[in-house]
Amino acid sequence: KGTPYSTVVTDRNGELLGARIAEDGQWRFPPSDTLPKKYETALIQFEDRWFRWHPGVNPVSIFRAAAGNLRAGRVTSGGSTITMQVIRMSRGKDRTVLQKCIEAILATRLELRCSKQEILGLYASHAPFGGNVVGLEAASWRYFGRPPTELSWGEAATLAVLPNAPSDIHPGKNREKLTAKRNRLLRALLETGKLDSLDFELACDEPLPGKPMALPQEAPHLTEWHGKMNPGKKIRTTLDFHLQRQVEAVADRWNDAFSRAGFHDLAATVLDVRTGDVLAYVGNA
């Protein structure tokens, strides 16, 4: 059986209407075809600066990590490339020297089979972001209440560093360490010319998010229906997000009036008479 995904329902323009958690209790949205540039830039800078050029394994990084671990007397760095991390996430094995060797072999095979952009997409869709939040899109909505395309530099940098140690450092735990790690990444982006000084200052001043946010709950009955009929899929409906909100507000007002008169059920749909498209759907006020 494959990886279980959340059911995600959007309006006609891709605006999130609602979602249902995956079968394994994780918020894991179906993979996206594209990655926002800010996140992609921050991720490569933090995790694997030679990602665009290596064949899946970077011997220099592995040697540097091994030397650092020997000096420290403990494991402080693994030297894994983004490609190797994708392999590790797919296999779920313990982190041992033998497993790392296997990951290295499989990483070179993955590089032959997938483009660099596809590998970045696999990483972003399956990286752990703390708690039961998996993948960039779910993390963006749960921590910042917006899609990844609208993330600021500070937000993108935060999500780039989170998978490094999601159980130890996340917005609800060790916030000072998370802020320091994010700001070190932002400074590296500044020093490599990927970020200007103004954006750097503004990003460092951004506060970390608090506890995970609730996802939008527009057209909940329709989302529930798709959760049963199309589990684990991303569904683009014909609904209009803004019209949906207006119709829900009207339904709420009339529901109050009808309830006082003894009528306790109210539903509404709005259709485009030219095309037959359903533009708003209120299953029950």
Tab-separated table of N, CA, C and O in Angstrom, residues 5 8 12 14 61 77 81-82 103 121 127 138 142 149 159 162 187 213 216 219 234 237 249 266 269 275:
chain	number	residue	atom	x	y	z
A	5	TYR	N	-2.424	9.958	1.863
A	5	TYR	CA	-2.441	11.427	1.810
A	5	TYR	C	-3.757	11.968	2.347
A	5	TYR	O	-4.780	11.262	2.397
A	8	VAL	N	-7.733	16.831	-0.023
A	8	VAL	CA	-7.641	18.294	-0.107
A	8	VAL	C	-8.642	18.786	-1.139
A	8	VAL	O	-8.657	18.303	-2.279
A	12	ARG	N	-12.356	26.705	-7.603
A	12	ARG	CA	-12.001	26.691	-9.022
A	12	ARG	C	-10.658	27.360	-9.297
A	12	ARG	O	-10.010	27.080	-10.308
A	14	GLY	N	-8.037	27.226	-7.107
A	14	GLY	CA	-6.989	26.596	-6.305
A	14	GLY	C	-6.954	27.031	-4.858
A	14	GLY	O	-6.079	26.603	-4.097
A	61	SER	N	31.070	16.116	1.381
A	61	SER	CA	30.199	16.326	2.552
A	61	SER	C	30.281	15.152	3.520
A	61	SER	O	30.307	15.339	4.737
A	77	SER	N	26.748	15.327	12.498
A	77	SER	CA	26.330	15.584	11.126
A	77	SER	C	26.367	14.276	10.346
A	77	SER	O	27.231	13.429	10.587
A	81	THR	N	22.916	13.924	1.371
A	81	THR	CA	22.373	14.856	0.384
A	81	THR	C	20.845	14.846	0.475
A	81	THR	O	20.245	13.987	1.138
A	82	ILE	N	20.221	15.787	-0.207
A	82	ILE	CA	18.756	15.794	-0.257
A	82	ILE	C	18.249	14.492	-0.871
A	82	ILE	O	17.263	13.911	-0.412
A	103	GLU	N	21.622	3.758	1.296
A	103	GLU	CA	20.980	4.998	0.841
A	103	GLU	C	21.799	5.659	-0.267
A	103	GLU	O	21.241	6.185	-1.233
A	121	GLY	N	10.825	17.945	-5.185
A	121	GLY	CA	9.394	17.802	-4.916
A	121	GLY	C	9.103	16.633	-3.982
A	121	GLY	O	8.257	16.741	-3.090
A	127	ALA	N	8.867	15.428	3.840
A	127	ALA	CA	9.704	15.790	4.983
A	127	ALA	C	8.849	15.999	6.230
A	127	ALA	O	7.731	16.514	6.143
A	138	ALA	N	1.259	21.120	3.753
A	138	ALA	CA	0.554	20.981	5.026
A	138	ALA	C	1.200	21.864	6.084
A	138	ALA	O	0.502	22.520	6.876
A	142	ARG	N	-0.560	24.795	8.222
A	142	ARG	CA	-0.709	24.569	9.661
A	142	ARG	C	0.054	25.595	10.490
A	142	ARG	O	-0.404	25.993	11.569
A	149	THR	N	3.242	29.274	-1.757
A	149	THR	CA	3.587	30.328	-2.714
A	149	THR	C	3.559	31.713	-2.090
A	149	THR	O	4.128	32.646	-2.645
A	159	LEU	N	10.696	26.861	7.539
A	159	LEU	CA	10.281	25.539	7.064
A	159	LEU	C	11.447	24.776	6.443
A	159	LEU	O	11.422	23.542	6.406
A	162	LEU	N	13.221	23.216	9.671
A	162	LEU	CA	12.431	22.385	10.587
A	162	LEU	C	12.686	20.883	10.437
A	162	LEU	O	12.835	20.187	11.446
A	187	ARG	N	21.347	34.440	7.191
A	187	ARG	CA	22.650	35.118	7.005
A	187	ARG	C	23.444	34.448	5.881
A	187	ARG	O	24.105	35.122	5.093
A	213	MET	N	-2.255	26.051	13.263
A	213	MET	CA	-3.545	26.676	12.995
A	213	MET	C	-4.530	25.661	12.431
A	213	MET	O	-4.132	24.667	11.819
A	216	PRO	N	-8.755	25.873	6.790
A	216	PRO	CA	-10.048	26.432	6.385
A	216	PRO	C	-11.146	25.383	6.422
A	216	PRO	O	-10.897	24.194	6.200
A	219	ALA	N	-17.335	25.024	2.921
A	219	ALA	CA	-18.034	23.880	2.305
A	219	ALA	C	-17.669	22.568	2.991
A	219	ALA	O	-17.247	21.607	2.331
A	234	LYS	N	-6.415	15.327	-4.293
A	234	LYS	CA	-6.589	16.780	-4.309
A	234	LYS	C	-7.639	17.098	-5.354
A	234	LYS	O	-7.447	16.833	-6.546
A	237	THR	N	-12.672	21.863	-7.262
A	237	THR	CA	-14.109	21.933	-7.526
A	237	THR	C	-14.425	23.144	-8.406
A	237	THR	O	-13.533	23.920	-8.774
A	249	ALA	N	-22.687	32.990	4.882
A	249	ALA	CA	-23.142	34.059	5.782
A	249	ALA	C	-24.647	34.291	5.639
A	249	ALA	O	-25.363	34.469	6.635
A	266	LEU	N	-31.498	23.803	6.829
A	266	LEU	CA	-31.399	24.736	5.711
A	266	LEU	C	-30.176	24.377	4.890
A	266	LEU	O	-29.077	24.178	5.435
A	269	THR	N	-27.566	25.792	-2.657
A	269	THR	CA	-26.553	25.709	-3.711
A	269	THR	C	-26.764	26.882	-4.660
A	269	THR	O	-27.894	27.336	-4.866
A	275	THR	N	-23.538	27.449	-17.448
A	275	THR	CA	-22.669	26.262	-17.535
A	275	THR	C	-23.148	25.104	-16.676
A	275	THR	O	-22.725	23.964	-16.885
